Coordinates of C-alpha atoms in Angstrom, one line a residue:
Chain A
M1 CA -34.2 -60.9 -30.0
H2 CA -32.7 -64.1 -31.4
K3 CA -33.7 -66.9 -29.3
I4 CA -32.1 -70.5 -29.1
T5 CA -33.8 -73.6 -27.2
W6 CA -31.7 -76.2 -25.4
T7 CA -33.7 -79.7 -25.1
H8 CA -32.6 -81.1 -21.6
K9 CA -34.0 -84.8 -20.3
V10 CA -34.3 -84.8 -16.5
Q11 CA -32.0 -87.0 -15.0
Y12 CA -32.4 -89.2 -11.9
Y13 CA -29.4 -87.5 -10.0
E14 CA -30.8 -84.0 -10.5
T15 CA -33.5 -84.9 -8.2
D16 CA -33.7 -84.7 -4.5
Q17 CA -35.9 -86.0 -1.6
M18 CA -39.1 -83.5 -2.6
K19 CA -39.1 -85.8 -5.7
V20 CA -38.6 -82.7 -7.9
V21 CA -35.5 -81.2 -9.8
H22 CA -33.1 -79.7 -7.1
H23 CA -33.2 -75.9 -7.7
S24 CA -29.6 -75.5 -8.2
N25 CA -30.1 -77.7 -11.2
Y26 CA -32.0 -75.1 -13.2
I27 CA -28.6 -72.7 -12.9
R28 CA -26.7 -75.0 -14.5
W29 CA -29.1 -76.0 -17.1
F30 CA -29.2 -72.1 -17.8
E31 CA -25.3 -72.5 -18.4
E32 CA -26.2 -75.5 -20.9
A33 CA -28.4 -73.3 -23.0
R34 CA -25.8 -70.3 -22.7
V35 CA -23.0 -72.7 -24.1
E36 CA -25.1 -73.8 -27.0
L37 CA -26.4 -70.0 -27.5
M38 CA -22.4 -69.1 -27.8
E39 CA -21.8 -71.9 -30.3
K40 CA -24.9 -70.8 -32.5
I41 CA -23.1 -67.7 -32.9
G42 CA -20.0 -69.0 -33.8
C43 CA -18.1 -68.0 -30.6
P44 CA -17.9 -71.3 -28.3
Y45 CA -16.7 -71.1 -24.7
D46 CA -14.0 -73.5 -25.7
K47 CA -12.4 -71.4 -28.4
M48 CA -13.2 -68.0 -26.7
E49 CA -11.0 -69.6 -23.6
E50 CA -8.2 -70.9 -25.7
K51 CA -7.9 -67.0 -27.2
G52 CA -7.6 -66.2 -23.2
I53 CA -10.9 -64.5 -22.9
I54 CA -12.9 -65.9 -19.7
S55 CA -16.9 -64.8 -19.1
P56 CA -17.6 -65.2 -15.3
V57 CA -21.0 -65.0 -14.1
L58 CA -21.7 -61.8 -12.1
E59 CA -25.4 -62.4 -11.3
V60 CA -28.1 -65.0 -11.6
T61 CA -31.7 -65.0 -10.6
C62 CA -34.0 -67.9 -10.9
Q63 CA -38.2 -68.0 -10.4
Y64 CA -39.5 -71.4 -10.0
K65 CA -43.0 -71.5 -11.2
Q66 CA -43.6 -75.3 -11.7
M67 CA -42.1 -78.3 -10.4
V68 CA -40.1 -80.4 -12.8
R69 CA -39.8 -84.4 -12.1
F70 CA -37.7 -86.8 -13.3
G71 CA -39.4 -88.6 -16.7
D72 CA -39.7 -85.1 -17.7
T73 CA -37.8 -83.1 -20.5
V74 CA -37.5 -79.8 -20.7
E75 CA -36.8 -77.0 -23.5
I76 CA -34.5 -73.8 -22.2
L77 CA -35.1 -71.0 -24.3
A78 CA -32.3 -68.3 -23.8
W79 CA -31.6 -64.9 -25.4
I80 CA -29.2 -61.8 -24.8
S81 CA -31.2 -59.2 -23.6
S82 CA -28.4 -56.6 -23.2
F83 CA -24.6 -55.9 -24.1
N84 CA -22.6 -52.8 -23.8
G85 CA -19.2 -54.2 -24.9
I86 CA -17.9 -54.8 -21.3
R87 CA -20.9 -56.9 -19.8
F88 CA -24.0 -58.8 -21.1
S89 CA -27.1 -60.2 -19.9
L90 CA -29.3 -63.2 -20.7
S91 CA -32.6 -64.5 -19.8
Y92 CA -34.1 -67.8 -19.9
E93 CA -37.2 -69.6 -19.8
V94 CA -37.6 -73.8 -18.9
Y95 CA -40.5 -75.2 -20.6
N96 CA -41.9 -78.4 -19.7
Q97 CA -42.3 -80.6 -23.0
K98 CA -44.9 -82.3 -21.9
D99 CA -47.8 -79.9 -21.5
G100 CA -45.7 -76.5 -22.4
S101 CA -46.3 -75.1 -18.9
L102 CA -43.3 -72.3 -18.3
C103 CA -41.8 -74.1 -15.2
T104 CA -38.5 -71.4 -14.7
A105 CA -37.5 -68.1 -15.6
G106 CA -34.3 -66.2 -14.8
T107 CA -31.3 -64.2 -15.9
S108 CA -27.6 -64.0 -15.7
K109 CA -25.4 -61.3 -16.1
H110 CA -21.7 -61.6 -17.3
C111 CA -18.4 -59.4 -18.4
F112 CA -15.3 -60.5 -20.2
I113 CA -11.8 -61.0 -18.6
N114 CA -8.3 -62.0 -19.4
A115 CA -6.4 -64.6 -18.1
Q116 CA -4.8 -62.2 -15.5
G117 CA -8.4 -61.6 -14.5
K118 CA -8.5 -57.9 -15.7
L119 CA -12.0 -56.9 -17.5
I120 CA -11.6 -56.1 -21.0
S121 CA -13.5 -54.2 -23.8
L122 CA -14.7 -56.9 -26.3
K123 CA -14.6 -54.6 -28.8
R124 CA -10.8 -53.9 -28.7
E125 CA -10.1 -57.9 -27.7
D126 CA -12.2 -59.7 -30.2
P127 CA -14.2 -57.3 -32.5
A128 CA -16.0 -60.4 -34.3
L129 CA -17.2 -61.4 -30.9
Y130 CA -18.4 -58.0 -30.5
E131 CA -20.1 -57.7 -33.9
S132 CA -21.9 -61.0 -33.5
L133 CA -23.3 -60.2 -29.8
K134 CA -24.0 -56.4 -30.8
K135 CA -26.2 -57.8 -33.8
L136 CA -27.8 -60.5 -32.0
C137 CA -28.9 -57.7 -29.5
E138 CA -30.3 -55.2 -32.3
E139 CA -32.2 -58.0 -34.3
Chain B
M1 CA -32.1 -59.9 13.1
H2 CA -30.7 -63.1 14.2
K3 CA -27.9 -64.2 11.7
I4 CA -26.1 -67.6 11.7
T5 CA -22.9 -68.5 10.5
W6 CA -22.0 -71.8 8.4
T7 CA -18.5 -72.6 7.5
H8 CA -17.8 -74.6 4.6
K9 CA -14.5 -75.8 3.1
V10 CA -14.3 -75.7 -0.6
Q11 CA -14.0 -78.9 -2.4
Y12 CA -12.1 -80.0 -5.2
Y13 CA -15.5 -81.2 -7.1
E14 CA -16.8 -77.7 -6.5
T15 CA -14.1 -75.9 -9.0
D16 CA -14.6 -75.9 -12.6
Q17 CA -12.0 -75.1 -15.2
M18 CA -12.1 -71.6 -14.7
K19 CA -10.1 -72.8 -11.5
V20 CA -12.8 -71.3 -9.4
V21 CA -16.0 -72.4 -7.6
H22 CA -18.7 -72.9 -10.1
H23 CA -21.3 -70.5 -9.6
S24 CA -24.4 -73.2 -9.0
N25 CA -22.5 -74.1 -5.9
Y26 CA -22.9 -71.1 -4.1
I27 CA -26.9 -71.7 -4.4
R28 CA -26.1 -75.1 -2.4
W29 CA -24.1 -73.2 -0.1
F30 CA -27.1 -71.0 0.8
E31 CA -29.2 -74.3 1.6
E32 CA -26.6 -75.7 3.6
A33 CA -26.7 -72.3 5.7
R34 CA -30.5 -72.3 6.0
V35 CA -30.5 -75.8 6.8
E36 CA -28.6 -75.2 9.7
L37 CA -30.6 -71.8 10.4
M38 CA -33.5 -74.0 10.5
E39 CA -32.1 -76.4 12.8
K40 CA -31.0 -73.7 15.1
I41 CA -34.2 -72.3 15.7
G42 CA -35.5 -75.8 16.7
C43 CA -37.4 -76.7 13.2
P44 CA -35.0 -78.8 11.3
Y45 CA -36.2 -79.5 7.5
D46 CA -36.1 -83.4 8.5
K47 CA -38.8 -83.1 11.1
M48 CA -40.8 -80.7 9.3
E49 CA -40.8 -82.9 6.4
E50 CA -41.8 -85.7 8.9
K51 CA -44.6 -84.0 9.8
G52 CA -45.6 -83.4 6.0
I53 CA -44.5 -79.8 5.6
I54 CA -42.5 -79.2 2.8
S55 CA -40.7 -75.9 2.0
P56 CA -39.9 -75.3 -1.7
V57 CA -37.8 -72.8 -3.1
L58 CA -40.0 -69.7 -5.0
E59 CA -36.7 -67.8 -5.9
V60 CA -33.2 -67.3 -5.7
T61 CA -30.6 -64.5 -6.6
C62 CA -26.8 -64.5 -6.4
Q63 CA -24.4 -61.8 -6.8
Y64 CA -20.7 -63.0 -7.2
K65 CA -17.9 -60.2 -6.2
Q66 CA -14.9 -62.3 -5.5
M67 CA -14.1 -65.6 -7.1
V68 CA -13.7 -68.3 -4.3
R69 CA -11.0 -71.1 -4.8
F70 CA -10.0 -74.6 -3.8
G71 CA -8.3 -74.2 -0.6
D72 CA -10.4 -71.6 0.9
T73 CA -13.0 -71.8 3.5
V74 CA -15.8 -69.8 3.5
E75 CA -18.2 -68.5 6.1
I76 CA -21.9 -68.2 5.1
L77 CA -24.1 -66.0 7.1
A78 CA -27.9 -66.4 6.9
W79 CA -30.7 -64.6 8.3
I80 CA -34.6 -64.5 7.6
S81 CA -35.4 -61.0 5.9
S82 CA -38.9 -61.5 6.1
F83 CA -42.0 -63.5 7.1
N84 CA -45.8 -63.1 6.7
G85 CA -46.8 -66.4 7.8
I86 CA -47.5 -67.8 4.1
R87 CA -43.9 -67.0 2.6
F88 CA -40.7 -66.1 4.1
S89 CA -37.3 -64.7 2.5
L90 CA -33.4 -65.4 3.6
S91 CA -30.5 -63.2 3.0
Y92 CA -26.8 -64.6 2.6
E93 CA -23.6 -63.6 2.5
V94 CA -20.5 -65.7 1.8
Y95 CA -17.1 -64.4 3.4
N96 CA -13.7 -65.7 2.6
Q97 CA -12.2 -66.7 5.8
K98 CA -8.7 -65.8 4.7
D99 CA -9.0 -62.4 4.3
G100 CA -12.3 -61.3 5.5
S101 CA -13.6 -60.1 2.3
L102 CA -17.4 -60.5 1.0
C103 CA -17.6 -62.7 -2.0
T104 CA -20.9 -63.7 -2.7
A105 CA -24.4 -62.1 -1.7
G106 CA -27.8 -63.7 -2.0
T107 CA -31.5 -64.2 -1.5
S108 CA -33.9 -67.1 -1.4
K109 CA -38.0 -67.2 -1.2
H110 CA -40.0 -69.9 0.2
C111 CA -43.3 -71.1 0.9
F112 CA -44.7 -73.9 2.9
I113 CA -46.9 -76.9 0.9
N114 CA -48.3 -79.8 2.6
A115 CA -47.5 -83.6 0.9
Q116 CA -50.4 -82.7 -1.6
G117 CA -48.5 -79.7 -3.0
K118 CA -51.1 -77.3 -1.5
L119 CA -50.0 -74.0 0.1
I120 CA -50.3 -73.7 3.4
S121 CA -50.7 -71.1 6.5
L122 CA -48.0 -72.0 8.7
K123 CA -49.9 -70.6 11.6
R124 CA -52.5 -72.9 11.4
E125 CA -50.5 -76.0 10.5
D126 CA -47.6 -75.5 12.9
P127 CA -47.8 -72.6 15.3
A128 CA -44.7 -73.4 17.2
L129 CA -42.8 -73.1 13.8
Y130 CA -44.9 -70.1 13.1
E131 CA -43.9 -68.2 16.1
S132 CA -40.2 -69.1 16.1
L133 CA -39.8 -67.5 12.6
K134 CA -42.2 -64.6 13.7
K135 CA -39.7 -64.0 16.3
L136 CA -36.6 -64.1 14.6
C137 CA -38.1 -61.7 12.2
E138 CA -38.8 -59.1 15.0
E139 CA -35.6 -59.5 16.7
Chain C
M1 CA -1.7 -97.9 8.5
H2 CA -2.4 -94.3 9.4
K3 CA -6.2 -93.3 9.0
I4 CA -7.7 -90.1 9.1
T5 CA -11.2 -89.3 9.9
W6 CA -13.2 -86.7 7.6
T7 CA -16.9 -85.5 9.3
H8 CA -19.4 -84.7 6.5
K9 CA -22.8 -83.7 7.1
V10 CA -25.1 -84.9 4.8
Q11 CA -26.9 -82.1 2.8
Y12 CA -30.4 -82.0 1.3
Y13 CA -28.8 -81.4 -2.5
E14 CA -27.2 -84.8 -1.9
T15 CA -30.4 -86.4 -2.0
D16 CA -32.3 -88.1 -4.8
Q17 CA -35.8 -89.1 -5.1
M18 CA -35.2 -92.1 -3.4
K19 CA -35.0 -90.1 -0.3
V20 CA -31.4 -91.3 0.2
V21 CA -28.0 -89.7 -0.7
H22 CA -27.5 -90.3 -4.4
H23 CA -24.8 -92.7 -5.1
S24 CA -22.3 -90.6 -7.0
N25 CA -21.5 -88.4 -4.0
Y26 CA -19.9 -90.8 -2.1
I27 CA -17.3 -90.7 -4.5
R28 CA -17.0 -87.0 -3.6
W29 CA -16.7 -87.5 -0.4
F30 CA -14.1 -90.1 -0.9
E31 CA -12.5 -87.1 -2.7
E32 CA -13.2 -84.8 0.7
A33 CA -11.4 -87.5 2.9
R34 CA -8.5 -87.9 0.4
V35 CA -7.9 -83.7 0.8
E36 CA -8.1 -84.2 4.0
L37 CA -5.4 -86.8 4.3
M38 CA -3.0 -85.2 1.8
E39 CA -3.3 -82.0 4.0
K40 CA -2.7 -84.2 7.4
I41 CA 0.5 -85.4 6.1
G42 CA 1.8 -82.1 4.9
C43 CA 1.1 -81.8 1.3
P44 CA -2.0 -80.5 0.3
Y45 CA -3.2 -80.9 -2.9
D46 CA -3.1 -77.0 -3.9
K47 CA 0.4 -76.6 -2.9
M48 CA 0.9 -79.7 -5.3
E49 CA -0.8 -78.3 -7.8
E50 CA 1.2 -75.1 -7.3
K51 CA 4.1 -77.1 -8.1
G52 CA 3.0 -78.5 -11.3
I53 CA 2.1 -81.7 -9.9
I54 CA -1.0 -83.3 -10.9
S55 CA -2.8 -86.6 -9.4
P56 CA -5.6 -88.2 -11.4
V57 CA -7.9 -90.7 -10.4
L58 CA -7.4 -93.7 -12.7
E59 CA -10.0 -95.9 -10.6
V60 CA -12.6 -96.2 -7.9
T61 CA -14.8 -98.4 -7.0
C62 CA -17.8 -98.1 -4.5
Q63 CA -19.8 -100.7 -2.3
Y64 CA -23.1 -99.6 -0.8
K65 CA -24.1 -101.2 2.2
Q66 CA -26.3 -99.1 4.2
M67 CA -28.3 -96.1 2.7
V68 CA -27.6 -92.7 4.5
R69 CA -30.2 -89.8 4.5
F70 CA -30.4 -86.3 5.0
G71 CA -30.4 -85.2 8.6
D72 CA -27.3 -88.0 9.1
T73 CA -23.6 -87.2 9.4
V74 CA -21.1 -89.8 8.3
E75 CA -17.5 -90.2 9.2
I76 CA -15.3 -91.2 6.5
L77 CA -12.3 -93.2 7.1
A78 CA -9.3 -93.0 4.6
W79 CA -6.0 -94.9 4.2
I80 CA -3.2 -95.0 1.6
S81 CA -3.4 -98.8 1.3
S82 CA -0.3 -99.2 -1.0
F83 CA 2.4 -96.9 -3.1
N84 CA 5.1 -97.8 -5.1
G85 CA 6.5 -94.3 -6.1
I86 CA 4.5 -94.2 -9.2
R87 CA 1.2 -95.4 -8.1
F88 CA -1.1 -95.1 -5.1
S89 CA -4.0 -96.7 -3.6
L90 CA -6.5 -95.3 -0.8
S91 CA -9.3 -97.3 0.7
Y92 CA -12.1 -95.7 2.3
E93 CA -15.0 -96.4 4.6
V94 CA -18.3 -94.4 5.6
Y95 CA -20.0 -94.7 8.8
N96 CA -23.2 -93.4 10.0
Q97 CA -22.5 -91.4 12.9
K98 CA -25.9 -92.1 14.5
D99 CA -25.3 -95.8 14.7
G100 CA -21.7 -96.4 14.0
S101 CA -22.9 -98.7 11.1
L102 CA -20.4 -99.1 8.1
C103 CA -22.6 -97.7 5.0
T104 CA -19.9 -97.7 2.0
A105 CA -16.6 -99.1 1.7
G106 CA -14.4 -98.0 -1.7
T107 CA -11.0 -97.6 -3.1
S108 CA -9.0 -95.1 -5.3
K109 CA -6.1 -95.7 -7.4
H110 CA -4.0 -92.5 -8.5
C111 CA -0.7 -91.5 -10.3
F112 CA 1.1 -88.5 -10.8
I113 CA 1.7 -86.3 -13.7
N114 CA 3.1 -83.3 -14.5
A115 CA 1.5 -80.0 -16.1
Q116 CA 2.0 -81.9 -19.8
G117 CA 0.2 -84.7 -18.4
K118 CA 3.1 -86.9 -18.4
L119 CA 3.3 -89.6 -15.8
I120 CA 6.2 -88.6 -13.2
S121 CA 8.1 -90.8 -10.6
L122 CA 7.5 -88.9 -7.4
K123 CA 10.8 -90.2 -5.8
R124 CA 12.5 -87.7 -8.3
E125 CA 10.0 -85.0 -8.5
D126 CA 9.1 -84.4 -5.2
P127 CA 11.3 -86.7 -2.6
A128 CA 9.7 -85.1 0.6
L129 CA 6.2 -85.9 -0.8
Y130 CA 7.8 -89.4 -1.7
E131 CA 8.8 -90.1 1.9
S132 CA 5.6 -88.9 3.5
L133 CA 3.8 -91.3 1.6
K134 CA 6.2 -94.0 1.9
K135 CA 6.3 -93.7 5.8
L136 CA 2.4 -93.8 6.1
C137 CA 2.4 -97.2 4.1
E138 CA 5.1 -98.7 6.3
E139 CA 3.4 -97.7 9.5
Chain D
M1 CA -25.5 -109.0 -25.8
H2 CA -27.8 -106.1 -26.7
K3 CA -26.3 -102.5 -26.3
I4 CA -27.3 -99.1 -26.2
T5 CA -25.7 -96.0 -27.2
W6 CA -26.6 -92.6 -24.9
T7 CA -25.0 -89.6 -26.3
H8 CA -23.9 -86.7 -23.7
K9 CA -22.5 -83.6 -24.5
V10 CA -19.8 -82.6 -22.0
Q11 CA -20.9 -79.5 -19.9
Y12 CA -18.8 -76.8 -18.5
Y13 CA -20.2 -77.5 -14.7
E14 CA -19.0 -80.9 -15.1
T15 CA -15.3 -79.9 -15.4
D16 CA -12.9 -79.2 -12.6
Q17 CA -9.6 -77.3 -12.0
M18 CA -7.7 -79.8 -13.7
K19 CA -9.6 -78.8 -16.6
V20 CA -11.1 -82.2 -17.5
V21 CA -14.5 -83.6 -16.6
H22 CA -14.2 -84.6 -12.7
H23 CA -14.3 -88.3 -12.1
S24 CA -17.7 -88.5 -10.3
N25 CA -19.4 -87.1 -13.3
Y26 CA -18.9 -90.4 -14.9
I27 CA -21.1 -92.2 -12.4
R28 CA -23.8 -90.2 -13.1
W29 CA -23.5 -90.8 -17.2
F30 CA -23.4 -94.2 -16.5
E31 CA -26.8 -93.6 -15.0
E32 CA -27.9 -91.6 -17.5
A33 CA -27.1 -94.6 -20.2
R34 CA -28.9 -97.3 -17.8
V35 CA -32.0 -95.0 -17.5
E36 CA -31.9 -95.1 -21.8
L37 CA -31.3 -98.7 -21.4
M38 CA -34.5 -99.5 -19.1
E39 CA -36.6 -97.4 -21.2
K40 CA -35.5 -98.9 -24.2
I41 CA -36.7 -102.3 -23.1
G42 CA -39.8 -100.9 -22.0
C43 CA -39.3 -100.7 -18.1
P44 CA -38.7 -97.1 -17.3
Y45 CA -37.5 -96.3 -13.9
D46 CA -40.2 -93.7 -13.4
K47 CA -42.9 -96.1 -14.2
M48 CA -41.1 -99.0 -12.1
E49 CA -41.2 -96.4 -9.1
E50 CA -44.9 -95.9 -9.5
K51 CA -45.5 -99.7 -9.3
G52 CA -43.2 -99.6 -5.7
I53 CA -40.2 -101.1 -7.2
I54 CA -37.0 -99.4 -6.5
S55 CA -33.6 -100.4 -7.9
P56 CA -30.9 -99.1 -5.8
V57 CA -26.9 -99.3 -6.7
L58 CA -24.9 -101.9 -4.4
E59 CA -21.8 -101.3 -6.4
V60 CA -20.1 -99.0 -9.1
T61 CA -16.4 -99.4 -10.5
C62 CA -14.8 -97.0 -13.1
Q63 CA -11.7 -97.0 -14.6
Y64 CA -10.3 -94.0 -16.1
K65 CA -8.2 -94.1 -19.3
Q66 CA -8.6 -91.0 -21.2
M67 CA -9.3 -87.5 -20.1
V68 CA -12.5 -85.9 -21.5
R69 CA -13.1 -82.1 -21.6
F70 CA -15.0 -79.2 -22.2
G71 CA -16.3 -79.2 -25.8
D72 CA -16.2 -83.0 -26.3
T73 CA -19.5 -85.1 -26.7
V74 CA -19.4 -88.7 -25.7
E75 CA -21.1 -91.8 -26.4
I76 CA -21.8 -94.0 -23.7
L77 CA -22.4 -97.7 -24.3
A78 CA -24.5 -99.6 -21.7
W79 CA -25.7 -103.5 -21.5
I80 CA -26.5 -105.8 -18.9
S81 CA -23.7 -108.3 -18.1
S82 CA -25.7 -110.4 -15.8
F83 CA -29.1 -111.0 -14.3
N84 CA -30.4 -113.7 -12.0
G85 CA -33.9 -112.6 -11.2
I86 CA -32.6 -110.9 -7.8
R87 CA -29.7 -108.8 -9.0
F88 CA -28.5 -107.7 -12.3
S89 CA -25.1 -105.8 -13.4
L90 CA -24.5 -103.4 -16.0
S91 CA -21.5 -102.9 -18.2
Y92 CA -20.7 -99.5 -19.4
E93 CA -18.2 -97.8 -21.9
V94 CA -17.6 -94.2 -22.7
Y95 CA -15.9 -93.2 -26.3
N96 CA -14.9 -89.8 -27.0
Q97 CA -16.9 -88.9 -30.2
K98 CA -13.9 -86.9 -31.6
D99 CA -11.7 -89.7 -32.0
G100 CA -13.5 -92.9 -31.0
S101 CA -11.3 -93.6 -28.2
L102 CA -12.4 -95.4 -24.9
C103 CA -12.2 -93.1 -22.3
T104 CA -13.7 -95.2 -19.3
A105 CA -15.0 -98.0 -18.5
G106 CA -17.1 -99.1 -15.8
T107 CA -19.7 -101.6 -14.3
S108 CA -22.9 -101.2 -11.7
K109 CA -24.6 -103.7 -9.7
H110 CA -28.4 -103.5 -8.4
C111 CA -31.3 -105.1 -6.9
F112 CA -35.1 -104.7 -6.5
I113 CA -36.4 -103.6 -3.2
N114 CA -40.3 -102.7 -2.6
A115 CA -41.0 -99.3 -0.8
Q116 CA -40.6 -101.0 2.7
G117 CA -36.8 -101.2 1.5
K118 CA -37.3 -105.3 1.3
L119 CA -35.5 -107.1 -1.4
I120 CA -37.9 -108.7 -3.8
S121 CA -37.9 -111.4 -6.5
L122 CA -38.2 -109.5 -9.9
K123 CA -40.0 -112.9 -11.2
R124 CA -42.9 -112.8 -8.6
E125 CA -43.3 -108.9 -8.5
D126 CA -43.1 -107.7 -12.2
P127 CA -42.8 -110.8 -14.4
A128 CA -42.9 -108.9 -17.7
L129 CA -40.0 -106.9 -16.5
Y130 CA -38.3 -110.2 -15.4
E131 CA -38.8 -111.7 -18.8
S132 CA -37.6 -108.5 -20.6
L133 CA -34.4 -108.6 -18.7
K134 CA -33.8 -112.4 -18.9
K135 CA -34.2 -112.1 -22.7
L136 CA -31.4 -109.3 -23.0
C137 CA -29.0 -111.2 -21.1
E138 CA -29.9 -114.2 -23.5
E139 CA -29.2 -112.7 -26.5

């Protein structure tokens, strides 16, 4: 499985009064890593949306294991864990750079829709992206 | 199971360029409803934190079924689905007020820790809150 | 000057590790009140955008006078302070409901553009909205 | 005047349904650059807060000149524009990396308070930080 790493410096505005990163922000960090992954495989979201293909989120899960604080920098690993031409899933792991500990793990599920909101088969609509994603999953 | 309802008017800043509510915001709406629920059962978070009891999120899940847009108002149902004195789980459902459709469903898991970050037994630390939560689950 | 009041319950996710509302959120609350004001005068943003009229923010200012905390509810007053058919300005005041103290004051400036991003004269493009805004400023 | 540059890749969750970055996020980017500046001059916020010195925002202003979109990367310039031992001001400029255009300009004003919320004189409380800031302004 091909994994990418996205580095994120924790920002003050991401903390809450518990003095740790608010749990909703990890969902955003997963997106940061997902955007990076799509760029790395040659299918950036902005180019995809220009072609009229949108990839909404169908499901997210997130397990919080270690708190992350302002002053920390995290590395987010992301990889495609499944893909069937219609739907795909990603997995994520967030590591604290200061000690290498696993802080958070999560998943997201996605499909592809067109501008009219209709589910599309990537194989037919964008064969190049289809092959890229398929290859990534087989690696 | 005792359920509360929290009404939220969708804000412009909650949308993204897909012209729908960004998926991370539902995790925040779950929190809005959870805060309301804790108030309703007489254990508001601010009072709990004043007593030195913090209730971090251990896990969240969210399934996205229907997109929600700016101009919509949603009703978030929340209820405690399990509680064992150490950990508790909540379930959430988000309904669009305009047609009553179920847009999102989710869950969150929590524990109780003290100011030093140590896991606590609510039965010992705050018997009143323990009884409130226990009663809610049995109803 | 016709003023509207928008009530906002402070949310946990709006706090930061200083244990107060993060300063960027007041800019969002101004938007909440602005959206309410546009609805009250019969020109809601979603209807305006459906007609192809967009109203971007040209400038914001915000003075922070009293900190607002989780557990507080605020009332945001908003009113149109100037309008010349091309641009308009709003003023905002945020009051803490618990003691009536003024917490924040601010302003925003806006124009009207069409879907192509071109500046438009509201008098020509939407005479009804033009008259509503003009009347509000003269009151 | 010593200026620092902070690079920020625009994220999908920072956009709104106008298909541009929501205006409130620039206030957060200013903070990102401010945090970077404080680190560069040897006075990072997390170390300052550990010593019990907090630096709240008293005022922000922001002028929006060019819209920034998902797919863009911006460079935020930040510098201390005034400092009198009690209060200090910063100025910010946001440039789009793709064409070097100035997108946003802004300012923020700050003071120093202790853990009890009382205004402090930096010269007395933290002479090292006082000298760093003073020197930066004279350069």
